Short mmCIF file of C-alpha atoms and ligand atoms in Angstrom, two decimals:
data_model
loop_
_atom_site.label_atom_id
_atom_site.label_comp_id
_atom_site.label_asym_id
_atom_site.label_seq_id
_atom_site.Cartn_x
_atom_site.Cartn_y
_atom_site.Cartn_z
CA UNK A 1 127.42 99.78 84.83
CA UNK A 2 124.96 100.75 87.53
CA UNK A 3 125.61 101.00 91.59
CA UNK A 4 123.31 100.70 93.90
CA UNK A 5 124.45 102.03 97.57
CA UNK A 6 123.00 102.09 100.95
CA UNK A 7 124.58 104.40 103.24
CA UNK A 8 124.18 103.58 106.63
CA UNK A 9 120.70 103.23 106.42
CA UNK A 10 118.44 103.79 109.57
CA UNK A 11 114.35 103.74 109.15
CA UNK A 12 111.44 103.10 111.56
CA UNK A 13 107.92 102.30 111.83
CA UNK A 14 104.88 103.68 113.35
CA UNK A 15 103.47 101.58 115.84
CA UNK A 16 101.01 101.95 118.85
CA UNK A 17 103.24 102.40 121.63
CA UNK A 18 105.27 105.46 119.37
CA UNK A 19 108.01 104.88 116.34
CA UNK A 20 110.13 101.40 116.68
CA UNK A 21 113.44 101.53 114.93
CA UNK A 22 113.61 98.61 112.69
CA UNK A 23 117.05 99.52 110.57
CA UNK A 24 119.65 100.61 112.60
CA UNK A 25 122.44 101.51 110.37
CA UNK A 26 122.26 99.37 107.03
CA UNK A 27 125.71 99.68 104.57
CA UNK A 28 125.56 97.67 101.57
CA UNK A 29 126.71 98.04 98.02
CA UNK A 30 125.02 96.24 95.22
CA UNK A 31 126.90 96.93 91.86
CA UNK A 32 125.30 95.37 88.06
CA UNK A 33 126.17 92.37 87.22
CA UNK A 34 126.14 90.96 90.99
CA UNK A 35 124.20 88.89 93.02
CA UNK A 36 123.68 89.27 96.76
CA UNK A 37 121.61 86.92 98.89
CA UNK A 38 120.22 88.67 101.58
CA UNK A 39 119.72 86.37 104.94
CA UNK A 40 118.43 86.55 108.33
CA UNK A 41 116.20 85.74 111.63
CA UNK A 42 112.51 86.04 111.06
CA UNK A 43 111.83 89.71 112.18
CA UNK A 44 115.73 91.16 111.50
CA UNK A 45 114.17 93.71 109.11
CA UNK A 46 114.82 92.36 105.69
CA UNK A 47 111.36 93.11 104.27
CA UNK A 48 111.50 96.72 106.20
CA UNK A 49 114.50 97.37 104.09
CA UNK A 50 112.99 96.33 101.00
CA UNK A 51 110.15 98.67 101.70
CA UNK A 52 112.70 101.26 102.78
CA UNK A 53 114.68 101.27 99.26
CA UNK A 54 111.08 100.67 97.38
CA UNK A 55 109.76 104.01 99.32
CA UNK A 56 107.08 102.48 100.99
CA UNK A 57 105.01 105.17 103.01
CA UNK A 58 104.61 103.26 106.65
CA UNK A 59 108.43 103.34 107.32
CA UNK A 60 110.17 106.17 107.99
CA UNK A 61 113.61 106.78 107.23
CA UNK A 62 115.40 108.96 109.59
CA UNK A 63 119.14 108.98 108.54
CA UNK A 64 121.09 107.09 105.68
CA UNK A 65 121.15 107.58 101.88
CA UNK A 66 120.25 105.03 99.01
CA UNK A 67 122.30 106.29 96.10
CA UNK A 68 121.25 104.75 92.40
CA UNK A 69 124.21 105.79 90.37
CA UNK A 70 125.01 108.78 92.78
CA UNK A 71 121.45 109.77 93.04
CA UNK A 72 119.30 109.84 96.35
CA UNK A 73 116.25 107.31 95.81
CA UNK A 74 115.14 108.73 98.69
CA UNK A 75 114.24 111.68 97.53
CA UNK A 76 112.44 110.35 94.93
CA UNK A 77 108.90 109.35 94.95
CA UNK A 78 107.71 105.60 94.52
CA UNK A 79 107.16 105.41 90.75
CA UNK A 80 110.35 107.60 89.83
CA UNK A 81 112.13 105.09 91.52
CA UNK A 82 110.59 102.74 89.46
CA UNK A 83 111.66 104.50 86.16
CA UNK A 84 114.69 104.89 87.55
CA UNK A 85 115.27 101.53 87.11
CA UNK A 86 114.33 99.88 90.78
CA UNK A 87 112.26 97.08 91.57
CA UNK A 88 110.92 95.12 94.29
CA UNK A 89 109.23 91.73 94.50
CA UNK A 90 106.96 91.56 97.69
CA UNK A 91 106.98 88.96 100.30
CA UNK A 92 103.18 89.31 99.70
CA UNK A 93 102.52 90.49 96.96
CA UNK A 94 98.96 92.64 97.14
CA UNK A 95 95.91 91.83 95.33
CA UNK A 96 94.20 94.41 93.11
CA UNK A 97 90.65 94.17 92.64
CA UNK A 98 89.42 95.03 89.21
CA UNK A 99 92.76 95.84 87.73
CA UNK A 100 93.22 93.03 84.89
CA UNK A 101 96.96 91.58 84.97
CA UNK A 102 97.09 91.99 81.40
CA UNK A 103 96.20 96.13 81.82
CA UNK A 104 98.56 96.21 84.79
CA UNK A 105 101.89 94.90 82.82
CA UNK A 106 101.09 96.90 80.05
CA UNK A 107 100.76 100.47 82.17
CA UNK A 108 104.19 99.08 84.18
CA UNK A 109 105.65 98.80 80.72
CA UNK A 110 104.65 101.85 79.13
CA UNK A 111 105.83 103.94 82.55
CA UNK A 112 109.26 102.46 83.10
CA UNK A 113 110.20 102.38 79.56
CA UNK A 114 109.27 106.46 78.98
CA UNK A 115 106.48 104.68 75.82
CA UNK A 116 103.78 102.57 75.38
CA UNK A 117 105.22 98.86 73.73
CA UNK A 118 103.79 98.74 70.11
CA UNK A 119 100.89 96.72 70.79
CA UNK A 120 102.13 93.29 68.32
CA UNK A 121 105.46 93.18 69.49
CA UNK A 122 104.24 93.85 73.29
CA UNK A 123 101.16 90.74 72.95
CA UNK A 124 104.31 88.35 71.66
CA UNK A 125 106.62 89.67 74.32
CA UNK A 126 104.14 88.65 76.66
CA UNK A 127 103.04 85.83 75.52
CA UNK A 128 106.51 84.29 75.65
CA UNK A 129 107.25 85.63 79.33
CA UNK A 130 104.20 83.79 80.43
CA UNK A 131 105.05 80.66 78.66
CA UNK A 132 109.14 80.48 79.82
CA UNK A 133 107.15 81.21 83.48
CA UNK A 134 104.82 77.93 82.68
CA UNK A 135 101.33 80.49 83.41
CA UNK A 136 98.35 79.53 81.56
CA UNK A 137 97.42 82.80 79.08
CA UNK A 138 93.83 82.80 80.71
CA UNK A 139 95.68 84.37 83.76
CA UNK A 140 96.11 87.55 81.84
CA UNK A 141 92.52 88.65 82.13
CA UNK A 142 91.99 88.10 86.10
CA UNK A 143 92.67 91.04 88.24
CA UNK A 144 95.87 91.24 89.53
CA UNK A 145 97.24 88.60 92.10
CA UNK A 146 93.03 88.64 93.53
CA UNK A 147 92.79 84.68 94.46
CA UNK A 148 95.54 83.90 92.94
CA UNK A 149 97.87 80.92 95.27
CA UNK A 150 100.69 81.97 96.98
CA UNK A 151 102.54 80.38 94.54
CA UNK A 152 100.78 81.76 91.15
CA UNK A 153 101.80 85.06 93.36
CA UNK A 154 105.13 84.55 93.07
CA UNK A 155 105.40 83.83 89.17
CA UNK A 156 103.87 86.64 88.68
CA UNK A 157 105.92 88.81 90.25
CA UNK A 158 108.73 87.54 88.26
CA UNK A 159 106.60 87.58 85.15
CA UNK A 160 106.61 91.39 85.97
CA UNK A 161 110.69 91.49 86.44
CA UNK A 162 110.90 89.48 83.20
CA UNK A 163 108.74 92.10 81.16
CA UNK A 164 110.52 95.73 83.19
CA UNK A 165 114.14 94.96 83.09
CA UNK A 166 114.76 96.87 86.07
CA UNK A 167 118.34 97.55 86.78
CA UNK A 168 118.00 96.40 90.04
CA UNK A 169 115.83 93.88 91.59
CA UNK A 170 115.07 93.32 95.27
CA UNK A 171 113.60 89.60 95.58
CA UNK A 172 112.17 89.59 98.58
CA UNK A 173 111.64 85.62 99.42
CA UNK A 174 110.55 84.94 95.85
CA UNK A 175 111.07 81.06 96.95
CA UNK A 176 108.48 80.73 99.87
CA UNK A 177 105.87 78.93 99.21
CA UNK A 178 107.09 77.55 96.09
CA UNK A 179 106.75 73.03 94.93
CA UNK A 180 110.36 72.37 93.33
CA UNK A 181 108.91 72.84 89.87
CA UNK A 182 108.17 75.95 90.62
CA UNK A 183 111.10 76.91 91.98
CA UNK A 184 112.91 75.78 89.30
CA UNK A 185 110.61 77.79 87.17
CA UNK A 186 111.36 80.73 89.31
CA UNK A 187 114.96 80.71 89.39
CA UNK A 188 115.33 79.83 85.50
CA UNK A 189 113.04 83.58 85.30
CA UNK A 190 115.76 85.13 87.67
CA UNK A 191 118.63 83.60 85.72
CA UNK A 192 117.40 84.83 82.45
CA UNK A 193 116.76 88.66 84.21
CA UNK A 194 120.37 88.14 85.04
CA UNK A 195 122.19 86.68 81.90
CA UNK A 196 122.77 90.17 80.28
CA UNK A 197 125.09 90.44 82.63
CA UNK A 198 124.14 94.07 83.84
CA UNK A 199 121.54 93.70 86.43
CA UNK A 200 121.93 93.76 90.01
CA UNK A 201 120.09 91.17 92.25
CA UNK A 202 118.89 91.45 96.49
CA UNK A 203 118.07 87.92 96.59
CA UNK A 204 115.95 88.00 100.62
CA UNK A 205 115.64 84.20 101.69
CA UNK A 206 115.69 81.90 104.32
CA UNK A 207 116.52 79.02 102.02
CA UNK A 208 119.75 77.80 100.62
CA UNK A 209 117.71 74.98 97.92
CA UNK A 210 117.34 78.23 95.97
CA UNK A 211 120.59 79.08 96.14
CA UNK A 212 121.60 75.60 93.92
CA UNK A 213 119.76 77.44 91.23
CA UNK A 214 120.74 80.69 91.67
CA UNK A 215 124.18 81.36 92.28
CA UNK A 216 124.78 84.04 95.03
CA UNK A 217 127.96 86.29 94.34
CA UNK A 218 127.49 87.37 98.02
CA UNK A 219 125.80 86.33 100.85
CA UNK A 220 124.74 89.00 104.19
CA UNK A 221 123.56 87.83 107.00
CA UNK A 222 120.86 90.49 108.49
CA UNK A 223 120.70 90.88 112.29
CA UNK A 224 118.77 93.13 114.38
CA UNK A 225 118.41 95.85 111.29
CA UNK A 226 122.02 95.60 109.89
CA UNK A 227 124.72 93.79 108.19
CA UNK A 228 126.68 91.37 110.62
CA UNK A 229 128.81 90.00 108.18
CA UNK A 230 129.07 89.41 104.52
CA UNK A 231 130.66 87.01 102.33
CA UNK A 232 130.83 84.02 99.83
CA UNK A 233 128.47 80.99 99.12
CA UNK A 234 129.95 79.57 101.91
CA UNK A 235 128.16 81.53 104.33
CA UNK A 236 125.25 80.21 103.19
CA UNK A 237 126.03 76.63 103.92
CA UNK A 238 127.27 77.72 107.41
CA UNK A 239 123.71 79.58 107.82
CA UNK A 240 122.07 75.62 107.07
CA UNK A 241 124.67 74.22 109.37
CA UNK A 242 124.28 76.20 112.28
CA UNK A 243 121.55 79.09 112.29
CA UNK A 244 121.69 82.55 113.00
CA UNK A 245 122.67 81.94 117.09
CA UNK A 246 126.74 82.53 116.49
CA UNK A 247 125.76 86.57 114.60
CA UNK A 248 122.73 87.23 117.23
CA UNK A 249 125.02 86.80 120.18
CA UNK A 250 127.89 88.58 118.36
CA UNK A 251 125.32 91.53 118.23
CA UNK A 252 124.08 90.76 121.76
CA UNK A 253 127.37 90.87 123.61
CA UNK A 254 128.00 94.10 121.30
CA UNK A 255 124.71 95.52 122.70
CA UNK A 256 125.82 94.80 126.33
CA UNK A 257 129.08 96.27 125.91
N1 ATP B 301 103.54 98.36 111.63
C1 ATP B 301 104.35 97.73 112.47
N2 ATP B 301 104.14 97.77 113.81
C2 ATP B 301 104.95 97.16 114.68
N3 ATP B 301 106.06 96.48 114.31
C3 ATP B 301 106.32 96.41 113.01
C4 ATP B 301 105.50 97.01 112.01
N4 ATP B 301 106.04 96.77 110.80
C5 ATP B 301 107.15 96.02 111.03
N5 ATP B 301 107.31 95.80 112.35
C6 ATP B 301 108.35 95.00 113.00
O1 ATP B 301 109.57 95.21 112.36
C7 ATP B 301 110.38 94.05 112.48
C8 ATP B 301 110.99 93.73 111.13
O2 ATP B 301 110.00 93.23 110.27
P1 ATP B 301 110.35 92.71 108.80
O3 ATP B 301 109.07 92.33 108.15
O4 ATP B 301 111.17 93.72 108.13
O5 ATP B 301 111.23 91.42 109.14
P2 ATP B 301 111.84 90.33 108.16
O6 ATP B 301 113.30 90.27 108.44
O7 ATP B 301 111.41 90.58 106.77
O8 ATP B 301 111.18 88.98 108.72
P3 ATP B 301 110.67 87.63 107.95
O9 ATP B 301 111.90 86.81 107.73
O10 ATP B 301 109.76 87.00 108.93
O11 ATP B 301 109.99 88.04 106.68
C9 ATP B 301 109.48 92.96 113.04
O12 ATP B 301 109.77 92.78 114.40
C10 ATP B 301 108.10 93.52 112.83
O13 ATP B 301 107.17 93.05 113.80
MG1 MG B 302 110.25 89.62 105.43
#
């Protein structure tokens, strides 16, 4: 069983006017086998922490740990975190000219799992993810995510968490965008990552319809770069019911105190 722990967390970001600090003190523990939607106001610094764990270069962390089984993440570089067993989905995922999706699983494949697949096994492997995902096979020879909808985005991305196996996945609002087929389509990918029973899950969304496929262990709301509270499904609902206003002025009146 795998842990994945952030440690009061703080990280900013380079901006025009000097460095902006976006995560002010993150603490969150997501263990295998667990699910943990992750939710908050536009701007709260969900996709910052994504990019945080995921080592992006733009943000800076300045205090904190991320411990994977003990070990600091942050002192790894991006693609050992990868082997380590991390993954993120982007909330835009980037296009790579000239890099053929078919080229790109297969190097992803042969990095995180220490070998290259053996090439018959790894075509059928494929061939299945794509079709449980519903993408056409002619998608495997188009550079990767270049024109491709937002939507056709978004399968992929899970096409790529379907293939790796990470031991942890951050999903960072792998719904948006998405017609209900496809979010059905979607979440059915997730479920299957999940049904071994030993992966952990950062599910980032704004949306609780995804949460009737996907059933959250835990749900965090996210508010002004930290955790202002955590709890069941039920804080989900309460999210629908009544927005963010009753955490922001918790954190407000905190601020002012
Ligand atoms: N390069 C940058 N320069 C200035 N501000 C930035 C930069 N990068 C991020 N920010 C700011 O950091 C804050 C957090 O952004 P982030 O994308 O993490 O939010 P989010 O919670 O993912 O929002 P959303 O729900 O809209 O996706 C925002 O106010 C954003 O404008
Ligand atoms: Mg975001």
């Amino acid at each position: 069983m795998a842990t994945l722990e952030i440690k009061d967390l703080h990280a900013e970001v380079e901006t025009e006017e000097g460095s902006k600090e976006i995560l002010t003190g993150v603490n969150l523990t997501v263990r295998s086998g667990e699910i943990h939607a992750f939710m908050g106001p536009n701007g709260s610094g969900k996709s910052t922490l994504a990019y945080a764990i995921a080592g992006h270069p733009k943000y800076n962390v300045t205090s904190g740990s991320v411990l994977l089984d003990g070990e600091e993440v942050l002192e790894m570089s991006v693609d050992e975190r990868a082997r380590a067993g991390l993954f993120l989905a982007m909330q835009y995922p980037v296009e790579v000219p000239g890099v053929s999706m078919s080229n790109f699983l297969r190097s992803a494949a042969t990095a995180t799992r220490g070998e290259a697949p053996q090439v018959r096994h790894w075509v059928k492997e494929v061939k299945q993810a794509m079709s449980d995902l519903e993408i056409d096979e002619s998608f495997s020879e188009r550079s990767v995510n270049e024109g491709f909808s937002g939507g056709e985005k978004k399968r992929h991305e899970i096409l790529q968490l379907d293939l790796l196996k990470p031991k942890f996945a951050i999903l960072d609002e792998t719904d948006s965008g998405l017609d209900v087929d496809a979010l059905r389509v979607v979440s059915d990918g997730i479920n299957r990552y999940t049904e071994s029973g030993d992966k952990g899950v950062l599910l980032i969304t704004h949306y609780t319809r995804i949460l009737k496929h996907i059933k959250p262990d835990y749900v965090h709301v996210f508010v002004k770069g930290q955790v202002a509270e955590s709890g069941g499904p039920e804080l989900a609902d309460e999210l629908e019911e009544s927005g963010y206003v009753r955490f922001t002025e918790k954190k407000e009146a905190a601020a002012q105190s």
